[in-house]
PDB file of N, CA, C and O in Angstrom:
ATOM      1  N   MET A 252      68.530 -37.213 202.095  1.00  0.00           N
ATOM      2  CA  MET A 252      69.658 -36.528 201.415  1.00  0.00           C
ATOM      3  C   MET A 252      69.929 -35.839 201.577  1.00  0.00           C
ATOM      4  O   MET A 252      68.980 -34.638 201.834  1.00  0.00           O
ATOM      5  N   GLU A 253      70.916 -35.413 201.414  1.00  0.00           N
ATOM      6  CA  GLU A 253      71.015 -33.291 202.685  1.00  0.00           C
ATOM      7  C   GLU A 253      72.591 -33.202 200.970  1.00  0.00           C
ATOM      8  O   GLU A 253      73.450 -33.890 200.394  1.00  0.00           O
ATOM      9  N   ASN A 254      72.035 -31.468 200.711  1.00  0.00           N
ATOM     10  CA  ASN A 254      73.080 -30.992 199.859  1.00  0.00           C
ATOM     11  C   ASN A 254      73.184 -29.743 200.836  1.00  0.00           C
ATOM     12  O   ASN A 254      72.205 -28.906 201.252  1.00  0.00           O
ATOM     13  N   THR A 255      74.048 -28.917 200.434  1.00  0.00           N
ATOM     14  CA  THR A 255      74.257 -27.156 200.459  1.00  0.00           C
ATOM     15  C   THR A 255      74.339 -26.142 199.724  1.00  0.00           C
ATOM     16  O   THR A 255      74.383 -26.315 198.417  1.00  0.00           O
ATOM     17  N   ALA A 256      73.451 -24.968 199.632  1.00  0.00           N
ATOM     18  CA  ALA A 256      73.916 -23.978 198.628  1.00  0.00           C
ATOM     19  C   ALA A 256      73.940 -22.692 199.553  1.00  0.00           C
ATOM     20  O   ALA A 256      73.615 -22.594 200.401  1.00  0.00           O
ATOM     21  N   GLU A 257      73.932 -21.893 198.512  1.00  0.00           N
ATOM     22  CA  GLU A 257      74.189 -20.107 199.056  1.00  0.00           C
ATOM     23  C   GLU A 257      73.245 -18.961 198.881  1.00  0.00           C
ATOM     24  O   GLU A 257      72.107 -20.292 197.710  1.00  0.00           O
ATOM     25  N   TYR A 258      72.541 -18.589 199.918  1.00  0.00           N
ATOM     26  CA  TYR A 258      71.202 -17.935 199.997  1.00  0.00           C
ATOM     27  C   TYR A 258      71.563 -16.307 200.197  1.00  0.00           C
ATOM     28  O   TYR A 258      73.224 -16.494 201.132  1.00  0.00           O
ATOM     29  N   PHE A 259      71.361 -14.972 199.417  1.00  0.00           N
ATOM     30  CA  PHE A 259      71.802 -14.010 200.156  1.00  0.00           C
ATOM     31  C   PHE A 259      71.028 -13.516 200.882  1.00  0.00           C
ATOM     32  O   PHE A 259      69.637 -13.294 200.216  1.00  0.00           O
ATOM     33  N   CYS A 260      70.922 -12.756 201.725  1.00  0.00           N
ATOM     34  CA  CYS A 260      70.147 -12.513 202.937  1.00  0.00           C
ATOM     35  C   CYS A 260      69.621 -10.982 202.130  1.00  0.00           C
ATOM     36  O   CYS A 260      69.844 -10.159 201.876  1.00  0.00           O
ATOM     37  N   ALA A 261      67.709 -11.112 202.282  1.00  0.00           N
ATOM     38  CA  ALA A 261      67.205  -9.911 201.579  1.00  0.00           C
ATOM     39  C   ALA A 261      67.096  -8.986 203.094  1.00  0.00           C
ATOM     40  O   ALA A 261      66.669  -7.937 202.423  1.00  0.00           O
ATOM     41  N   TYR A 262      68.038  -9.008 204.545  1.00  0.00           N
ATOM     42  CA  TYR A 262      67.900  -7.697 205.244  1.00  0.00           C
ATOM     43  C   TYR A 262      69.472  -7.307 204.036  1.00  0.00           C
ATOM     44  O   TYR A 262      68.847  -5.750 204.400  1.00  0.00           O
ATOM     45  N   CYS A 263      70.368  -7.912 204.472  1.00  0.00           N
ATOM     46  CA  CYS A 263      71.710  -7.177 204.878  1.00  0.00           C
ATOM     47  C   CYS A 263      72.676  -8.040 203.509  1.00  0.00           C
ATOM     48  O   CYS A 263      73.198  -7.344 203.003  1.00  0.00           O
ATOM     49  N   GLY A 264      72.395  -8.452 202.772  1.00  0.00           N
ATOM     50  CA  GLY A 264      72.615  -8.982 201.473  1.00  0.00           C
ATOM     51  C   GLY A 264      74.289 -10.003 201.181  1.00  0.00           C
ATOM     52  O   GLY A 264      74.596 -10.391 200.831  1.00  0.00           O
ATOM     53  N   GLU A 265      74.529 -10.122 203.171  1.00  0.00           N
ATOM     54  CA  GLU A 265      75.142 -11.207 203.385  1.00  0.00           C
ATOM     55  C   GLU A 265      74.732 -12.406 202.377  1.00  0.00           C
ATOM     56  O   GLU A 265      73.660 -13.269 202.818  1.00  0.00           O
ATOM     57  N   GLY A 266      76.095 -13.572 201.975  1.00  0.00           N
ATOM     58  CA  GLY A 266      76.434 -14.961 202.144  1.00  0.00           C
ATOM     59  C   GLY A 266      75.587 -15.560 202.731  1.00  0.00           C
ATOM     60  O   GLY A 266      76.710 -15.607 203.990  1.00  0.00           O
ATOM     61  N   SER A 267      75.603 -16.565 202.427  1.00  0.00           N
ATOM     62  CA  SER A 267      75.222 -17.396 203.993  1.00  0.00           C
ATOM     63  C   SER A 267      74.866 -19.717 203.163  1.00  0.00           C
ATOM     64  O   SER A 267      74.508 -19.154 202.313  1.00  0.00           O
ATOM     65  N   ILE A 268      75.493 -20.354 203.727  1.00  0.00           N
ATOM     66  CA  ILE A 268      75.210 -21.822 203.477  1.00  0.00           C
ATOM     67  C   ILE A 268      74.327 -22.667 204.187  1.00  0.00           C
ATOM     68  O   ILE A 268      74.133 -22.102 205.874  1.00  0.00           O
ATOM     69  N   THR A 269      73.655 -23.182 203.938  1.00  0.00           N
ATOM     70  CA  THR A 269      72.387 -23.814 204.194  1.00  0.00           C
ATOM     71  C   THR A 269      72.072 -24.579 203.677  1.00  0.00           C
ATOM     72  O   THR A 269      72.905 -25.533 202.693  1.00  0.00           O
ATOM     73  N   PHE A 270      71.582 -26.338 204.037  1.00  0.00           N
ATOM     74  CA  PHE A 270      71.505 -27.277 204.306  1.00  0.00           C
ATOM     75  C   PHE A 270      69.986 -27.296 203.619  1.00  0.00           C
ATOM     76  O   PHE A 270      69.201 -26.797 204.222  1.00  0.00           O
ATOM     77  N   ILE A 271      70.101 -28.561 202.600  1.00  0.00           N
ATOM     78  CA  ILE A 271      69.234 -28.403 202.186  1.00  0.00           C
ATOM     79  C   ILE A 271      68.520 -30.681 202.000  1.00  0.00           C
ATOM     80  O   ILE A 271      69.313 -31.137 201.730  1.00  0.00           O
ATOM     81  N   ASP A 272      67.714 -29.842 202.428  1.00  0.00           N
ATOM     82  CA  ASP A 272      67.411 -31.572 202.586  1.00  0.00           C
ATOM     83  C   ASP A 272      66.229 -32.364 201.633  1.00  0.00           C
ATOM     84  O   ASP A 272      64.639 -32.283 200.406  1.00  0.00           O
ATOM     85  N   LEU A 273      66.903 -32.612 200.639  1.00  0.00           N
ATOM     86  CA  LEU A 273      66.116 -33.041 198.824  1.00  0.00           C
ATOM     87  C   LEU A 273      65.156 -34.144 199.132  1.00  0.00           C
ATOM     88  O   LEU A 273      64.322 -33.663 198.344  1.00  0.00           O
ATOM     89  N   SER A 274      65.193 -35.406 200.223  1.00  0.00           N
ATOM     90  CA  SER A 274      64.217 -35.698 200.210  1.00  0.00           C
ATOM     91  C   SER A 274      62.495 -35.120 200.749  1.00  0.00           C
ATOM     92  O   SER A 274      61.150 -35.708 200.536  1.00  0.00           O
ATOM     93  N   GLU A 275      62.715 -33.618 200.948  1.00  0.00           N
ATOM     94  CA  GLU A 275      61.453 -32.453 201.503  1.00  0.00           C
ATOM     95  C   GLU A 275      60.856 -32.428 199.427  1.00  0.00           C
ATOM     96  O   GLU A 275      59.934 -31.813 200.495  1.00  0.00           O
ATOM     97  N   GLY A 276      61.160 -32.545 198.965  1.00  0.00           N
ATOM     98  CA  GLY A 276      61.252 -32.253 197.196  1.00  0.00           C
ATOM     99  C   GLY A 276      61.452 -31.220 196.566  1.00  0.00           C
ATOM    100  O   GLY A 276      62.564 -31.048 197.379  1.00  0.00           O
ATOM    101  N   PHE A 277      60.795 -31.039 195.916  1.00  0.00           N
ATOM    102  CA  PHE A 277      61.862 -29.742 194.857  1.00  0.00           C
ATOM    103  C   PHE A 277      61.168 -28.627 194.648  1.00  0.00           C
ATOM    104  O   PHE A 277      61.721 -27.998 194.615  1.00  0.00           O
ATOM    105  N   LEU A 278      60.729 -28.197 195.305  1.00  0.00           N
ATOM    106  CA  LEU A 278      59.932 -27.284 195.751  1.00  0.00           C
ATOM    107  C   LEU A 278      59.304 -26.704 197.328  1.00  0.00           C
ATOM    108  O   LEU A 278      58.434 -27.474 198.002  1.00  0.00           O
ATOM    109  N   GLN A 279      60.823 -25.840 198.185  1.00  0.00           N
ATOM    110  CA  GLN A 279      60.664 -26.014 199.203  1.00  0.00           C
ATOM    111  C   GLN A 279      60.380 -24.546 199.700  1.00  0.00           C
ATOM    112  O   GLN A 279      60.605 -23.600 199.190  1.00  0.00           O
ATOM    113  N   ASN A 280      59.957 -24.715 201.204  1.00  0.00           N
ATOM    114  CA  ASN A 280      60.184 -22.476 201.953  1.00  0.00           C
ATOM    115  C   ASN A 280      60.121 -23.005 203.249  1.00  0.00           C
ATOM    116  O   ASN A 280      59.216 -24.099 203.703  1.00  0.00           O
ATOM    117  N   TYR A 281      60.486 -22.453 203.996  1.00  0.00           N
ATOM    118  CA  TYR A 281      61.039 -22.347 205.456  1.00  0.00           C
ATOM    119  C   TYR A 281      61.856 -20.346 205.273  1.00  0.00           C
ATOM    120  O   TYR A 281      62.099 -20.160 204.494  1.00  0.00           O
ATOM    121  N   ILE A 282      61.723 -20.420 206.824  1.00  0.00           N
ATOM    122  CA  ILE A 282      62.385 -19.137 207.417  1.00  0.00           C
ATOM    123  C   ILE A 282      63.680 -19.600 208.142  1.00  0.00           C
ATOM    124  O   ILE A 282      64.048 -20.743 208.977  1.00  0.00           O
ATOM    125  N   GLU A 283      65.117 -19.500 207.720  1.00  0.00           N
ATOM    126  CA  GLU A 283      65.992 -18.967 208.465  1.00  0.00           C
ATOM    127  C   GLU A 283      66.405 -17.769 208.895  1.00  0.00           C
ATOM    128  O   GLU A 283      66.446 -17.284 208.062  1.00  0.00           O
ATOM    129  N   ASP A 284      67.522 -17.673 210.105  1.00  0.00           N
ATOM    130  CA  ASP A 284      67.940 -16.408 210.115  1.00  0.00           C
ATOM    131  C   ASP A 284      68.798 -16.526 209.449  1.00  0.00           C
ATOM    132  O   ASP A 284      69.737 -17.077 209.197  1.00  0.00           O
ATOM    133  N   CYS A 285      69.131 -15.561 208.990  1.00  0.00           N
ATOM    134  CA  CYS A 285      70.805 -14.809 208.646  1.00  0.00           C
ATOM    135  C   CYS A 285      71.616 -15.353 209.296  1.00  0.00           C
ATOM    136  O   CYS A 285      70.975 -14.926 210.460  1.00  0.00           O
ATOM    137  N   GLN A 286      72.410 -15.556 208.974  1.00  0.00           N
ATOM    138  CA  GLN A 286      74.113 -15.942 209.822  1.00  0.00           C
ATOM    139  C   GLN A 286      74.739 -15.032 210.336  1.00  0.00           C
ATOM    140  O   GLN A 286      75.689 -14.656 210.885  1.00  0.00           O
ATOM    141  N   VAL A 287      74.627 -13.741 209.198  1.00  0.00           N
ATOM    142  CA  VAL A 287      75.584 -12.805 209.612  1.00  0.00           C
ATOM    143  C   VAL A 287      74.717 -11.472 210.583  1.00  0.00           C
ATOM    144  O   VAL A 287      75.261 -11.573 211.740  1.00  0.00           O
ATOM    145  N   CYS A 288      73.425 -11.191 210.328  1.00  0.00           N
ATOM    146  CA  CYS A 288      72.607 -10.209 210.841  1.00  0.00           C
ATOM    147  C   CYS A 288      71.075 -10.910 211.587  1.00  0.00           C
ATOM    148  O   CYS A 288      70.849 -10.156 212.966  1.00  0.00           O
ATOM    149  N   CYS A 289      70.798 -12.344 211.625  1.00  0.00           N
ATOM    150  CA  CYS A 289      70.472 -12.924 212.567  1.00  0.00           C
ATOM    151  C   CYS A 289      69.087 -12.689 212.175  1.00  0.00           C
ATOM    152  O   CYS A 289      67.607 -12.668 212.630  1.00  0.00           O
ATOM    153  N   ARG A 290      68.173 -12.007 211.147  1.00  0.00           N
ATOM    154  CA  ARG A 290      67.619 -11.862 211.365  1.00  0.00           C
ATOM    155  C   ARG A 290      66.310 -12.353 209.781  1.00  0.00           C
ATOM    156  O   ARG A 290      66.654 -13.624 209.274  1.00  0.00           O
ATOM    157  N   PRO A 291      65.736 -12.431 209.695  1.00  0.00           N
ATOM    158  CA  PRO A 291      64.881 -14.149 209.872  1.00  0.00           C
ATOM    159  C   PRO A 291      64.472 -13.698 208.086  1.00  0.00           C
ATOM    160  O   PRO A 291      63.434 -12.498 207.769  1.00  0.00           O
ATOM    161  N   ASN A 292      64.945 -14.713 206.800  1.00  0.00           N
ATOM    162  CA  ASN A 292      64.851 -15.032 205.780  1.00  0.00           C
ATOM    163  C   ASN A 292      63.723 -16.136 205.902  1.00  0.00           C
ATOM    164  O   ASN A 292      63.753 -16.727 205.908  1.00  0.00           O
ATOM    165  N   ARG A 293      62.911 -15.454 204.124  1.00  0.00           N
ATOM    166  CA  ARG A 293      61.976 -16.725 204.031  1.00  0.00           C
ATOM    167  C   ARG A 293      62.815 -17.054 202.642  1.00  0.00           C
ATOM    168  O   ARG A 293      62.912 -15.859 202.042  1.00  0.00           O
ATOM    169  N   LEU A 294      62.846 -18.430 202.880  1.00  0.00           N
ATOM    170  CA  LEU A 294      63.923 -19.365 201.908  1.00  0.00           C
ATOM    171  C   LEU A 294      62.561 -19.720 200.885  1.00  0.00           C
ATOM    172  O   LEU A 294      62.157 -20.557 201.042  1.00  0.00           O
ATOM    173  N   TYR A 295      62.540 -19.604 199.665  1.00  0.00           N
ATOM    174  CA  TYR A 295      62.080 -20.026 198.555  1.00  0.00           C
ATOM    175  C   TYR A 295      62.763 -20.875 197.346  1.00  0.00           C
ATOM    176  O   TYR A 295      64.211 -20.054 197.232  1.00  0.00           O
ATOM    177  N   ILE A 296      62.817 -22.174 198.065  1.00  0.00           N
ATOM    178  CA  ILE A 296      64.068 -23.151 197.380  1.00  0.00           C
ATOM    179  C   ILE A 296      63.516 -23.969 196.238  1.00  0.00           C
ATOM    180  O   ILE A 296      62.221 -24.156 196.163  1.00  0.00           O
ATOM    181  N   GLU A 297      64.355 -23.819 194.701  1.00  0.00           N
ATOM    182  CA  GLU A 297      63.190 -24.612 193.765  1.00  0.00           C
ATOM    183  C   GLU A 297      64.870 -25.738 193.539  1.00  0.00           C
ATOM    184  O   GLU A 297      65.916 -25.187 193.483  1.00  0.00           O
ATOM    185  N   ILE A 298      64.478 -26.886 193.321  1.00  0.00           N
ATOM    186  CA  ILE A 298      65.663 -28.414 193.106  1.00  0.00           C
ATOM    187  C   ILE A 298      65.739 -28.734 191.541  1.00  0.00           C
ATOM    188  O   ILE A 298      64.173 -29.144 191.195  1.00  0.00           O
ATOM    189  N   ASN A 299      66.011 -28.567 190.454  1.00  0.00           N
ATOM    190  CA  ASN A 299      65.267 -29.153 189.644  1.00  0.00           C
ATOM    191  C   ASN A 299      66.012 -30.612 189.232  1.00  0.00           C
ATOM    192  O   ASN A 299      66.847 -31.369 190.044  1.00  0.00           O
ATOM    193  N   GLU A 300      65.139 -31.153 188.675  1.00  0.00           N
ATOM    194  CA  GLU A 300      64.582 -32.448 188.916  1.00  0.00           C
ATOM    195  C   GLU A 300      66.124 -33.673 188.486  1.00  0.00           C
ATOM    196  O   GLU A 300      66.084 -34.067 188.518  1.00  0.00           O
ATOM    197  N   GLU A 301      66.459 -33.152 187.296  1.00  0.00           N
ATOM    198  CA  GLU A 301      67.114 -33.585 186.227  1.00  0.00           C
ATOM    199  C   GLU A 301      68.786 -33.688 187.202  1.00  0.00           C
ATOM    200  O   GLU A 301      69.098 -34.029 186.801  1.00  0.00           O
ATOM    201  N   THR A 302      68.511 -32.533 187.415  1.00  0.00           N
ATOM    202  CA  THR A 302      70.514 -32.461 187.532  1.00  0.00           C
ATOM    203  C   THR A 302      70.607 -31.626 188.619  1.00  0.00           C
ATOM    204  O   THR A 302      71.703 -31.356 189.270  1.00  0.00           O
ATOM    205  N   LEU A 303      69.173 -31.262 189.778  1.00  0.00           N
ATOM    206  CA  LEU A 303      69.828 -31.357 191.292  1.00  0.00           C
ATOM    207  C   LEU A 303      70.119 -30.178 191.322  1.00  0.00           C
ATOM    208  O   LEU A 303      71.162 -30.170 192.500  1.00  0.00           O
ATOM    209  N   ASP A 304      70.674 -29.101 190.660  1.00  0.00           N
ATOM    210  CA  ASP A 304      70.607 -27.218 190.985  1.00  0.00           C
ATOM    211  C   ASP A 304      69.220 -27.168 191.684  1.00  0.00           C
ATOM    212  O   ASP A 304      68.668 -26.982 191.959  1.00  0.00           O
ATOM    213  N   ILE A 305      70.234 -26.166 192.430  1.00  0.00           N
ATOM    214  CA  ILE A 305      68.779 -25.767 193.368  1.00  0.00           C
ATOM    215  C   ILE A 305      69.432 -24.342 193.655  1.00  0.00           C
ATOM    216  O   ILE A 305      70.632 -24.282 193.256  1.00  0.00           O
ATOM    217  N   THR A 306      67.932 -23.360 193.133  1.00  0.00           N
ATOM    218  CA  THR A 306      68.133 -22.138 193.210  1.00  0.00           C
ATOM    219  C   THR A 306      67.446 -21.667 194.677  1.00  0.00           C
ATOM    220  O   THR A 306      66.023 -22.141 195.039  1.00  0.00           O
ATOM    221  N   ILE A 307      67.609 -20.519 195.409  1.00  0.00           N
ATOM    222  CA  ILE A 307      66.755 -19.936 196.725  1.00  0.00           C
ATOM    223  C   ILE A 307      66.831 -18.682 195.902  1.00  0.00           C
ATOM    224  O   ILE A 307      68.110 -17.413 194.978  1.00  0.00           O
ATOM    225  N   ASN A 308      65.775 -18.245 196.514  1.00  0.00           N
ATOM    226  CA  ASN A 308      65.443 -16.774 196.091  1.00  0.00           C
ATOM    227  C   ASN A 308      64.873 -16.584 197.974  1.00  0.00           C
ATOM    228  O   ASN A 308      64.170 -17.678 199.126  1.00  0.00           O
ATOM    229  N   THR A 309      65.175 -15.250 198.208  1.00  0.00           N
ATOM    230  CA  THR A 309      64.773 -14.789 199.517  1.00  0.00           C
ATOM    231  C   THR A 309      64.289 -13.502 199.770  1.00  0.00           C
ATOM    232  O   THR A 309      63.497 -12.640 198.769  1.00  0.00           O
ATOM    233  N   ASP A 310      63.223 -13.638 200.587  1.00  0.00           N
ATOM    234  CA  ASP A 310      61.907 -12.722 200.478  1.00  0.00           C
ATOM    235  C   ASP A 310      62.238 -11.974 202.310  1.00  0.00           C
ATOM    236  O   ASP A 310      62.908 -12.617 203.257  1.00  0.00           O
ATOM    237  N   THR A 311      61.634 -10.961 202.561  1.00  0.00           N
ATOM    238  CA  THR A 311      61.336 -10.207 204.319  1.00  0.00           C
ATOM    239  C   THR A 311      60.961 -11.306 205.149  1.00  0.00           C
ATOM    240  O   THR A 311      59.365 -11.535 203.604  1.00  0.00           O
ATOM    241  N   THR A 312      59.944 -11.576 206.194  1.00  0.00           N
ATOM    242  CA  THR A 312      59.412 -12.191 206.407  1.00  0.00           C
ATOM    243  C   THR A 312      58.078 -11.156 206.894  1.00  0.00           C
ATOM    244  O   THR A 312      57.070 -11.714 207.283  1.00  0.00           O
ATOM    245  N   TYR A 313      58.435 -10.219 206.577  1.00  0.00           N
ATOM    246  CA  TYR A 313      57.007  -8.950 206.785  1.00  0.00           C
ATOM    247  C   TYR A 313      55.669  -8.980 205.900  1.00  0.00           C
ATOM    248  O   TYR A 313      56.633  -9.327 205.012  1.00  0.00           O
TER     249      TYR A 313
END
């Protein structure tokens, strides 16, 4: 099952939409390039097990 969520780039601060694969678990992290500045962001994804609300925090990859 997939869902979408917005995150804000750790470099330029612009918002981007990403797809979240809920079957990968309730805690995920991976690297995705910003859709605006193209720099790599590490996404830390937390999914609430009961409500399926998604929280994304970002960090630089350095």
